[in-house]
Coordinates of C-alpha atoms and ligand atoms in Angstrom, one line a residue:
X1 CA 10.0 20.4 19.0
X2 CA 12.5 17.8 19.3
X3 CA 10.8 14.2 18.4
X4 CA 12.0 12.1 21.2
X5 CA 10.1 14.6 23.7
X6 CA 7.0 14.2 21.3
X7 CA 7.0 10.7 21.4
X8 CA 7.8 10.5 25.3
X9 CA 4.6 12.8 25.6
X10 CA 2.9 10.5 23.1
X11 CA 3.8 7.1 25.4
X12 CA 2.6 9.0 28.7
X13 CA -0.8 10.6 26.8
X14 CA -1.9 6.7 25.4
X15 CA -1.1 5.6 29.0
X16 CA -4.3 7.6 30.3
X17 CA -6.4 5.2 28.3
X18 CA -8.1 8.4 26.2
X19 CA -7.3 7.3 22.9
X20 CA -9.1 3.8 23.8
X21 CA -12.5 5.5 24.1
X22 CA -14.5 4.7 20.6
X23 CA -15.9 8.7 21.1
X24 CA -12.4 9.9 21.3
X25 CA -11.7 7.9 18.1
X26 CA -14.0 9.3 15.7
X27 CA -14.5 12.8 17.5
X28 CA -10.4 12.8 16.2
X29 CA -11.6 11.2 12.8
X30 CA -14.0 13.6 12.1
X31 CA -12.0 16.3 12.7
X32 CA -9.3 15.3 10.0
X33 CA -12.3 14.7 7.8
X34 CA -13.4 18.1 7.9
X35 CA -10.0 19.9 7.7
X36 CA -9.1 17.8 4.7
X37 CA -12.4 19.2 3.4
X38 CA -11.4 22.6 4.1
X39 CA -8.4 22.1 3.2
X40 CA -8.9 21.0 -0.2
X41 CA -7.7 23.2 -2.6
X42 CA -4.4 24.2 -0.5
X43 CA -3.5 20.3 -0.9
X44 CA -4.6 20.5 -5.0
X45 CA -2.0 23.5 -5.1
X46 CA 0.7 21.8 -3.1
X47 CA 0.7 18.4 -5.0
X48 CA 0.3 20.4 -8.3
X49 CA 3.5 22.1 -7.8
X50 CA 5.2 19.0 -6.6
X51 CA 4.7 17.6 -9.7
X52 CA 1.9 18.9 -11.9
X53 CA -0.4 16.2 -10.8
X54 CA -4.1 17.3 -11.6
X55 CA -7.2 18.0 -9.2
X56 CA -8.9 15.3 -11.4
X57 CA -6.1 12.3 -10.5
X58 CA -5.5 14.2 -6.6
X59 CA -9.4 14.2 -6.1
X60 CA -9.7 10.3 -7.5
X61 CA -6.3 8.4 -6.5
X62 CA -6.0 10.1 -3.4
X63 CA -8.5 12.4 -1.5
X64 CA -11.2 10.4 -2.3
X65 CA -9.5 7.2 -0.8
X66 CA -8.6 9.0 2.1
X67 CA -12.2 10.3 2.7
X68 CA -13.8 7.0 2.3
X69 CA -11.5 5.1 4.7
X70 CA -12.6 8.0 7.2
X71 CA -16.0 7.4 6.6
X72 CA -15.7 3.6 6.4
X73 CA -13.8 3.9 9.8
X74 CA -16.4 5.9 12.2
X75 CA -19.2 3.7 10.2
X76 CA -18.0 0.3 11.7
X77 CA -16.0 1.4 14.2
X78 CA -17.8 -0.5 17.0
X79 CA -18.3 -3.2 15.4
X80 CA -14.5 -3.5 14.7
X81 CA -13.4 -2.4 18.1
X82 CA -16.4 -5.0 19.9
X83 CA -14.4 -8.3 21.3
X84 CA -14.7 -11.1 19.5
X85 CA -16.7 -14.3 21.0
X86 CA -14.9 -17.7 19.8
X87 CA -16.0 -21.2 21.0
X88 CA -14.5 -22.7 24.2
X89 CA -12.7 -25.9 24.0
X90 CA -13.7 -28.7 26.4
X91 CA -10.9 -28.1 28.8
X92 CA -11.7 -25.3 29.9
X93 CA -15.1 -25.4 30.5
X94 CA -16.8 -23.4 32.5
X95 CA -15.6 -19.8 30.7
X96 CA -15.8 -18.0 27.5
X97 CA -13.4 -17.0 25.3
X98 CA -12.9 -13.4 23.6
X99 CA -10.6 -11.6 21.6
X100 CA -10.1 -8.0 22.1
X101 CA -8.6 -5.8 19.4
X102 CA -6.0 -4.0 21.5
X103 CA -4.4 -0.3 19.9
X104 CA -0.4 -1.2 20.1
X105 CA 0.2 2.3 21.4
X106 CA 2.6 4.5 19.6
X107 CA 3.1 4.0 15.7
X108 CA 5.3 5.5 12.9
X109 CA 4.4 6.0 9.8
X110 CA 6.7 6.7 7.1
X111 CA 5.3 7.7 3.6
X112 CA 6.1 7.5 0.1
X113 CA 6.0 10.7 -2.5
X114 CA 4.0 9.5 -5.4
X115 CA 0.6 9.1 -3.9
X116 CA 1.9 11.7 -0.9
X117 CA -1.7 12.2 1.1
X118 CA -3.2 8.5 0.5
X119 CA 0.1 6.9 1.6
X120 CA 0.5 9.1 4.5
X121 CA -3.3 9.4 5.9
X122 CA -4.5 6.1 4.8
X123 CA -2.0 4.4 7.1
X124 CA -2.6 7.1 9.8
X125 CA -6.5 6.8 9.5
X126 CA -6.0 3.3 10.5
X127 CA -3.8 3.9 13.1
X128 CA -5.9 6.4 14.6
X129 CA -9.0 4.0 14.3
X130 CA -7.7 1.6 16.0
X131 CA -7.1 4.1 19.0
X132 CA -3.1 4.7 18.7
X133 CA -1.1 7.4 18.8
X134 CA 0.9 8.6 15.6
X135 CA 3.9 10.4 14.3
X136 CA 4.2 10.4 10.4
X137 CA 7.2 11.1 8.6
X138 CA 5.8 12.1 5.1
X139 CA 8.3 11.9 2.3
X140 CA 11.1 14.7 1.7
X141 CA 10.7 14.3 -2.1
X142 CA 7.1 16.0 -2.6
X143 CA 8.3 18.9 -0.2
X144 CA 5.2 21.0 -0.7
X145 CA 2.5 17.8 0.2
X146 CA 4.6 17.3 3.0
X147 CA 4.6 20.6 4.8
X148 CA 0.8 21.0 3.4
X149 CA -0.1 17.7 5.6
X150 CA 2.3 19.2 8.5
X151 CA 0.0 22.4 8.6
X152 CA -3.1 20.6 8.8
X153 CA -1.7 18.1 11.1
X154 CA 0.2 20.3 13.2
X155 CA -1.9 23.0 13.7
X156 CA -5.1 21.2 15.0
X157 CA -4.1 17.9 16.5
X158 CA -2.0 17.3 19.9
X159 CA 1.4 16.3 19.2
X160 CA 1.2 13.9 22.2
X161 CA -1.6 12.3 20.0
X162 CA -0.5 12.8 16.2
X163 CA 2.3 14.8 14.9
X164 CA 4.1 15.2 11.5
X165 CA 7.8 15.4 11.5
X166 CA 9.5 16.8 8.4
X167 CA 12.6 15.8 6.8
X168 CA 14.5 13.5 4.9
X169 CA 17.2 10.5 5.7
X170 CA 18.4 12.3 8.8
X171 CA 15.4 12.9 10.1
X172 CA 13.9 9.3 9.3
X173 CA 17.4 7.7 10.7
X174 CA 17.1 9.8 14.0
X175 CA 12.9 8.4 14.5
X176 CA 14.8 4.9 14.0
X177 CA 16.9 4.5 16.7
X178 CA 13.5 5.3 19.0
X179 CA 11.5 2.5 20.3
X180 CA 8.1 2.5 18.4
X181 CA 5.1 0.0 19.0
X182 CA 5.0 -0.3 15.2
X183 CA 6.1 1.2 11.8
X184 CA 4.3 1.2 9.1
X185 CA 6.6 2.1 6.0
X186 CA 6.0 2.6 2.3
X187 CA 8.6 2.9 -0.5
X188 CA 11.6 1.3 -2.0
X189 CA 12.3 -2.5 -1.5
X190 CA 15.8 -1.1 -0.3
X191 CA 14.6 1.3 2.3
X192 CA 12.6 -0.9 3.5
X193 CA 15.4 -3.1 4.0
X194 CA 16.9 -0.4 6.4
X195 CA 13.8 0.3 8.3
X196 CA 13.1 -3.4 9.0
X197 CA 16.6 -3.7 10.5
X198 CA 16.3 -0.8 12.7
X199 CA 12.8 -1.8 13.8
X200 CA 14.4 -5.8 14.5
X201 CA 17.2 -3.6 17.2
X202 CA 13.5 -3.3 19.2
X203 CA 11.5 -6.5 18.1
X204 CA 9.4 -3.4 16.8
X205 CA 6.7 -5.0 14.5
X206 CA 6.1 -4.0 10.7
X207 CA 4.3 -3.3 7.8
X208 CA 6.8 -2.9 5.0
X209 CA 4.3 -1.8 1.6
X210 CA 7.0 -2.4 -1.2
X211 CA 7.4 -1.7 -4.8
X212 CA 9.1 -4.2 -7.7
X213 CA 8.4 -5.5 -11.4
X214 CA 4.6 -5.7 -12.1
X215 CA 3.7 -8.0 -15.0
X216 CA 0.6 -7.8 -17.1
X217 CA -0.1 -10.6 -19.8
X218 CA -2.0 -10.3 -22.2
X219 CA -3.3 -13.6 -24.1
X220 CA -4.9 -14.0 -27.2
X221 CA -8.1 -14.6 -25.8
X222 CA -8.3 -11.2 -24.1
X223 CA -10.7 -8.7 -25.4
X224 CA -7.6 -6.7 -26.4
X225 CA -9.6 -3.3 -26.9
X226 CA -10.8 -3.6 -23.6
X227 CA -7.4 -4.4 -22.3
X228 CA -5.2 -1.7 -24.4
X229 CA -7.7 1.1 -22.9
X230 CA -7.0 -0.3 -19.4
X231 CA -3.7 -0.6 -19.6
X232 CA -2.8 2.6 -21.1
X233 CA -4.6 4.1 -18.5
X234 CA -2.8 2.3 -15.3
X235 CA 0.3 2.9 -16.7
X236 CA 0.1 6.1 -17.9
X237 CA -1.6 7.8 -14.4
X238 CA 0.3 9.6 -12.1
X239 CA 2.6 9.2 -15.2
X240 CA 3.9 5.2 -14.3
X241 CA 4.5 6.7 -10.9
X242 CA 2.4 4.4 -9.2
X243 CA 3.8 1.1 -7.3
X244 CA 0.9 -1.1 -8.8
X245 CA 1.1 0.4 -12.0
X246 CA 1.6 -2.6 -14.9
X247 CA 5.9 -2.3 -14.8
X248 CA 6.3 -4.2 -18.4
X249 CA 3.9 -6.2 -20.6
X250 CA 4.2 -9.6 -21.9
X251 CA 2.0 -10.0 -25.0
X252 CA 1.0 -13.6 -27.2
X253 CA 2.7 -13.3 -30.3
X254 CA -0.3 -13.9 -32.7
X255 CA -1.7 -10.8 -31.0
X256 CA 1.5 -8.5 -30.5
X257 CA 1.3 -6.6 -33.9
X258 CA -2.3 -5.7 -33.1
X259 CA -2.1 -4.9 -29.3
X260 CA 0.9 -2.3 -30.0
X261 CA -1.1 -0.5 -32.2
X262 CA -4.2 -0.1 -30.0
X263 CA -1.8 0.4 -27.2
X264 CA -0.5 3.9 -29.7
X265 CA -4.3 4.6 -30.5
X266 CA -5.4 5.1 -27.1
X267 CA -2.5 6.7 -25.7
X268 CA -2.9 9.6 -28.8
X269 CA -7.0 9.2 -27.7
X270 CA -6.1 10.0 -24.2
X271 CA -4.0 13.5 -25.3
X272 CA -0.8 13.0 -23.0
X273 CA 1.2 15.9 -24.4
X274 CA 3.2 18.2 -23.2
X275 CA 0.2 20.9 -22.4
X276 CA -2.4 18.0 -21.3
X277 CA -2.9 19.4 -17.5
X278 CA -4.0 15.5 -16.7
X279 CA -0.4 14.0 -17.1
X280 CA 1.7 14.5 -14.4
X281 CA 5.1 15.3 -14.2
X282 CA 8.1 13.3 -13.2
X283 CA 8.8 14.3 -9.8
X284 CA 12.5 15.3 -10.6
X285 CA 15.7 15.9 -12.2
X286 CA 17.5 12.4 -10.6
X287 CA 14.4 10.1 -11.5
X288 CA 13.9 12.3 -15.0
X289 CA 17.0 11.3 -15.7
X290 CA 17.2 7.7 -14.5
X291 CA 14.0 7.2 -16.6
X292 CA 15.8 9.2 -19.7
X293 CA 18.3 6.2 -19.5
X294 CA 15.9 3.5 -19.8
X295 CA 14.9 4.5 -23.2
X296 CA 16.6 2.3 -25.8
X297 CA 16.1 4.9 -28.7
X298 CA 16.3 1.8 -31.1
X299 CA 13.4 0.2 -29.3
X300 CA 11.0 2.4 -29.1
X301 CA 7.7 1.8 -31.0
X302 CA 5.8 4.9 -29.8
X303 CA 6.5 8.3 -28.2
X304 CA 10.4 8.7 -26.3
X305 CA 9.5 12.7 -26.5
X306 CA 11.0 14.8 -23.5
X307 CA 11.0 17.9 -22.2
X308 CA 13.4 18.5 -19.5
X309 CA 13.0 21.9 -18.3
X310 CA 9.5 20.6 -17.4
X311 CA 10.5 17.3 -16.3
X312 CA 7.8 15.7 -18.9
X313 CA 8.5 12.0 -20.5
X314 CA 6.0 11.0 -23.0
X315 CA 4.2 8.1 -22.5
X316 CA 6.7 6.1 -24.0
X317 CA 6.4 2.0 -25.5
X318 CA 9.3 -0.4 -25.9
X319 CA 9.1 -2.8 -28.4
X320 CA 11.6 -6.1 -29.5
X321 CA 12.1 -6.3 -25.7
X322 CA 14.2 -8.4 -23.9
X323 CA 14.8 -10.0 -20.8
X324 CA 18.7 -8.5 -20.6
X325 CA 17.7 -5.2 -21.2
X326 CA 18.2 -2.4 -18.9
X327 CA 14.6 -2.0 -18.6
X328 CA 13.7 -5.0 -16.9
X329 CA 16.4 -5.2 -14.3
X330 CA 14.5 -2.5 -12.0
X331 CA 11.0 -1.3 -11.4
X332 CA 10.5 1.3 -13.7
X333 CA 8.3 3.6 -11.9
X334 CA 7.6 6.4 -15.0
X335 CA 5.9 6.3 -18.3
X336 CA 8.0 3.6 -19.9
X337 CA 6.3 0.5 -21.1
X338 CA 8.4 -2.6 -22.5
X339 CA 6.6 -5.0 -24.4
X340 CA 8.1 -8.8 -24.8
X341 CA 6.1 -11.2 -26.9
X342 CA 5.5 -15.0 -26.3
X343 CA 4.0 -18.1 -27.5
X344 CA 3.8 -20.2 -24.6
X345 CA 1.7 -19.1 -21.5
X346 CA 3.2 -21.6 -19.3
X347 CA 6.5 -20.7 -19.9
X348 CA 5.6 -17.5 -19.0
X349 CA 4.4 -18.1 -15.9
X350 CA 7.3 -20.2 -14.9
X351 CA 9.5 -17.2 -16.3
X352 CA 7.8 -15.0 -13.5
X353 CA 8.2 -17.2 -10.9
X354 CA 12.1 -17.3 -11.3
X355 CA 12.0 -13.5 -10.6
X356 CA 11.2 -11.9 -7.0
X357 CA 7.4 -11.9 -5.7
X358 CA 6.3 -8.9 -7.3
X359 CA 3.2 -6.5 -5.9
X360 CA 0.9 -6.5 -8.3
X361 CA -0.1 -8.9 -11.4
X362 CA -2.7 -8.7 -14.3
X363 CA -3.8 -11.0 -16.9
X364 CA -6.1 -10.2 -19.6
X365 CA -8.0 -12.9 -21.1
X366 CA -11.6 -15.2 -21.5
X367 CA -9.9 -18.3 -20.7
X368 CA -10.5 -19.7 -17.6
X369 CA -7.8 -22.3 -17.9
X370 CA -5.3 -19.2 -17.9
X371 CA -7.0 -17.7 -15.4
X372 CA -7.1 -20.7 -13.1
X373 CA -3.5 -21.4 -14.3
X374 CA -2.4 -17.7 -13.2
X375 CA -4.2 -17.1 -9.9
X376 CA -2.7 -20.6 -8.4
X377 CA 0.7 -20.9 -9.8
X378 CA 1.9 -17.2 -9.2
X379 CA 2.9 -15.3 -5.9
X380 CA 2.0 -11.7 -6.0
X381 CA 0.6 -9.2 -3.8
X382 CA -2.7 -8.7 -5.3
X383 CA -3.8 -8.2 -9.0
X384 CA -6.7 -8.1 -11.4
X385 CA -7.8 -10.3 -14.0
X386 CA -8.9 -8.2 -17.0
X387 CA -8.3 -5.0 -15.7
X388 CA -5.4 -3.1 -13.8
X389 CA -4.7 -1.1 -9.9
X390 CA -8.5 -1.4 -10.0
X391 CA -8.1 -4.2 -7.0
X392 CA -6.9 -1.1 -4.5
X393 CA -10.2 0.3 -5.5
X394 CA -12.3 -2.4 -3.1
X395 CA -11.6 -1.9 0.8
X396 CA -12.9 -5.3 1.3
X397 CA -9.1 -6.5 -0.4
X398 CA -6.3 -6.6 1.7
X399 CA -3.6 -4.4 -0.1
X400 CA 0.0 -5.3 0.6
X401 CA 3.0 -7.3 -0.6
X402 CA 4.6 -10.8 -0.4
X403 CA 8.3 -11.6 -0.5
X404 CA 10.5 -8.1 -1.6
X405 CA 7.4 -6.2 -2.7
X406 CA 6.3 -6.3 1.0
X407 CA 5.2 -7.5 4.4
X408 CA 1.8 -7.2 6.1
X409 CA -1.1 -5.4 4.5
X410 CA -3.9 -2.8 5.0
X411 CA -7.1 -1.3 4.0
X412 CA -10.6 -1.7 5.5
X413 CA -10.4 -4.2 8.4
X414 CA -7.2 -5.1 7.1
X415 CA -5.5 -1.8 8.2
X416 CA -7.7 -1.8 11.9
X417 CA -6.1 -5.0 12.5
X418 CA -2.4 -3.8 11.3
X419 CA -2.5 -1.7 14.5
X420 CA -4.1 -3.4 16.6
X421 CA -3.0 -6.6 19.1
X422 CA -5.2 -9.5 19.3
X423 CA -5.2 -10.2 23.0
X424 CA -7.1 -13.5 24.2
X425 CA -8.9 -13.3 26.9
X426 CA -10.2 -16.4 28.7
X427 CA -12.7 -16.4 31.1
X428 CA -12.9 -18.9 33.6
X429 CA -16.2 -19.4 36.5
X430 CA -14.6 -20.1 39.8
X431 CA -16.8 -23.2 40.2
X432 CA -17.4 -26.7 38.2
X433 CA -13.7 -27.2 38.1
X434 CA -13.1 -31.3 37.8
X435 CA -9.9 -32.2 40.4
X436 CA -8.4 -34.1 37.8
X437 CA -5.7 -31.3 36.5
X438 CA -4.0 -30.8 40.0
X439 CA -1.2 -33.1 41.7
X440 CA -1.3 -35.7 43.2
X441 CA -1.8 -37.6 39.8
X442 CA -2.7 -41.0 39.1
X443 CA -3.0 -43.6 36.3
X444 CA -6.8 -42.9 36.6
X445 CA -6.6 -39.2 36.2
X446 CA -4.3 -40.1 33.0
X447 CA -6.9 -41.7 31.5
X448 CA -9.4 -39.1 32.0
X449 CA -7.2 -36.7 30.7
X450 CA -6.4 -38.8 27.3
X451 CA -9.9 -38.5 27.2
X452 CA -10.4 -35.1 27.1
X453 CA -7.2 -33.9 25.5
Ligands
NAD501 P1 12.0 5.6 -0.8 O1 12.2 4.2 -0.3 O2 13.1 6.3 -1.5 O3 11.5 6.5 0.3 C1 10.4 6.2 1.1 C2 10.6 6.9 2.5 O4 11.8 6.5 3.1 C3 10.7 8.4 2.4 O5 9.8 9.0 3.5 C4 12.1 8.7 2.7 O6 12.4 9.9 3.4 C5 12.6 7.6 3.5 N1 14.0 7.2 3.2 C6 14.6 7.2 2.0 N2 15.9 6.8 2.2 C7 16.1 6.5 3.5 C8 17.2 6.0 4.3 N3 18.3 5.7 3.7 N4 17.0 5.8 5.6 C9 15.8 6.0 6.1 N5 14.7 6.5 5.5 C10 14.8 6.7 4.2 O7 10.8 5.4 -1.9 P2 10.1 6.5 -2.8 O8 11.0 7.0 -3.8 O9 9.4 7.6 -1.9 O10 8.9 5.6 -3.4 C11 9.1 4.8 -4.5 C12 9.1 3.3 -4.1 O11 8.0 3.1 -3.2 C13 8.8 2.4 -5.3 O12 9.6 1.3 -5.2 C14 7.4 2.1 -5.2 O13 7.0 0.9 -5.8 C15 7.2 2.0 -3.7 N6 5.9 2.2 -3.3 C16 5.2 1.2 -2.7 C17 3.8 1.4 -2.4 C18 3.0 0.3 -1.8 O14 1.9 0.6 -1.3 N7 3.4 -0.9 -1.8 C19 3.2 2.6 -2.7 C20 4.0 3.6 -3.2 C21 5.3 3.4 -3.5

């Protein structure tokens, strides 16, 4: 079906009102709930041969997410959707004042490969909460996910209500040029660049969800076994191919011998070889060898093993890092892990802040000075203080970016609110209205007005 028909039928099906109607909302919610359900191993086998990624990590980074923002969604539904009652200011007495959260209408969501089904539904679950109509534009690069979430879209929703289109840059420039209510876009900081243009050509509005360089410190007050373990594992899932995954380390010197080590012992503990069936694979040959080029064979400290035929990359550290180095100067986004040591924790902070805003930060330590320090100085998306990614893991937290890692946010309320309007409403009685606000005016009036202004 060509899209501009879908989204002209989309535009004329939100204008009967239907998709306003709370029942209509979560009738539509259940649904995808239960074909995601039924669905479940058909979107294990899909995202397994996209890139080897395991039921365990599809089941806990992504279905599971999805499933709970369903259920979160048709739980408070109402009381997200009732209008809001807010004080009324002396002026205008008598009335009341409401704000009513208002579905924008037609929505695009464009998705991201590396968490394909969480960054595609989530966004959509949202959308569809908030009682809008959707097309989603899943990513091209996890081809099998894509048409997996086309079948189960496609084959049980309206298109004038929700629709997946296929297909790559073409496809994603031709959606562009059409006039959407909003687009909701996850991926590169340079893409998003693009879409943010095209979407200023309609004063559409966005939410641009970003990538960039993610620090994680790690003082010598941390508990540094504590910290190794969790760092190993949020780098290491999805193998680094995750946008809040810890991009490079920066570790206190009186503590860097130590940490590398523990850092080795728990990626050997955690068995990411080349037969483990919990490591996934790099998703291909371009970014297998992009990622082959940021290993600096005289750097690394542990691992730099590769096998290309099945796109694998060992969980691979860095050590003797520096700033200048080819690793820093892009987001990483694979199982690389630079480590750059430092004696001075202000420094460091003022280091990061020369750099761009970046979506995620961690710090592991005890000391609350640092951790004061490092939750008021720094800009950053959203981060975790002694542990890592974890902070996606509360729908209470908005999730989104600041500066080139993103714009806007979602999650819980946070994502009902993404697509929604919030249209004031004030109500006025047609009675107890003083004269003083209507011509002709006098010094008198002015006074009583000075009064009450
Ligand atoms: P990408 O920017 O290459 O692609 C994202 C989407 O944009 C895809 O659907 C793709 O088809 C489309 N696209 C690509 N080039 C385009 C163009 N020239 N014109 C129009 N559309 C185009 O990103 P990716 O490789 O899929 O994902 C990796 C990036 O996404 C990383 O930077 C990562 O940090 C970021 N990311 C961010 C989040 C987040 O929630 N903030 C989540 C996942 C990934």
């Amino acid at each position: 079906m060509e899209i501009e028909s879908i989204l002209l039928k989309q535009r004329d099906f939100f204008k009967t009102q239907q998709t306003k109607s709370l029942a209509f909302r979560k009738m539509y919610l259940e649904k995808l709930k239960n074909l995601i359900i039924s669905h479940e191993n058909m979107l294990y086998e899909a995202i397994n041969k996209d890139f080897g990624k395991s039921k365990f990590d599809t089941f806990t980074t992504e279905l599971s997410f999805i499933l709970n923002d369903i259920n979160y969604y048709i739980k408070n539904l109402k009381s997200l959707s009732k209008p809001k009652k807010v004080r009324t200011n002396l002026v205008n007495q008598l009335g009341n004042s409401k704000i009513y959260a208002d579905p924008l209408g037609c929505v695009l969501v464009i998705g991201a490969w590396n968490y394909p089904y969480q960054l595609s539904f989530s966004p959509i679950i949202a959308a569809m909460a908030a009682g809008n109509c959707c097309i989603l534009k899943p990513s091209e690069i996890a081809e099998n996910t894509m048409k997996a979430m086309a079948k189960i879209i496609n084959e049980n929703f309206p298109p004038e209500y929700l629709y997946v289109y296929e297909g790559g840059i073409g496809e994603t420039t031709e959606l562009l040029k059409l006039k959407f209510d909003k687009i909701f876009f996850t991926g590169s900081t340079k893409v998003g660049k693009i879409i943010y243009q095209a979407a200023a050509e309609h004063l559409t509005p966005v939410v641009l969800e970003l990538g960039g360089k993610s620090p994680a410190i790690v003082t010598k007050d941390a508990d540094l076994e504590v910290a190794a373990k969790r760092i190993v594992w949020g780098k290491f899932l999805n193998a680094g191919q995750t946008c809040v995954a810890p991009d490079y380390l920066l570790v206190e010197e009186s503590v860097h011998e130590q940490f590398l080590e523990m850092l080795r012992k728990y990626i050997t503990e955690f068995k990411y070889g080349p037969d483990s069936e919990h490591y996934t694979r790099i998703i291909n040959q371009r970014n297998f060898q992009r990622l082959m080029n940021l290993i600096n064979k005289e750097k690394v400290y542990f691992g730099g093993n590769f096998d290309e035929k099945n796109l694998f990359i060992e969980p691979t550290l860095l050590n003797n890092v520096s700033w200048e180095d080819d690793v820093m100067q892009e987001e990483i986004f694979g199982p690389i892990l630079p480590v750059i040591s430092f004696t001075n924790f202000n420094l460091v902070l003022t280091t990061i802040l020369e750099l761009e805003k970046p979506l995620a930060a961690y710090l592991f330590t005890r000391n609350s000075e640092e951790k004061e320090a490092f939750t008021t100085k720094l800009s950053f998306g959203g981060g975790c203080i002694n542990d890592v990614i974890m902070h996606l893991g509360n729908d209470r937290l908005p999730f989104g970016g600041v500066g080139n890692s993103g714009i806007g946010s979602y999650h819980g309320i946070y994502g009902f609110e993404a697509f929604s309007h919030q249209k004031s409403i004030l109500e006025k009685a047609t009675w107890g209205e003083p004269d003083i606000k209507y011509p002709p005016y006098s010094e008198k009036k002015l006074s009583w007005i000075r009064k009450l202004l």
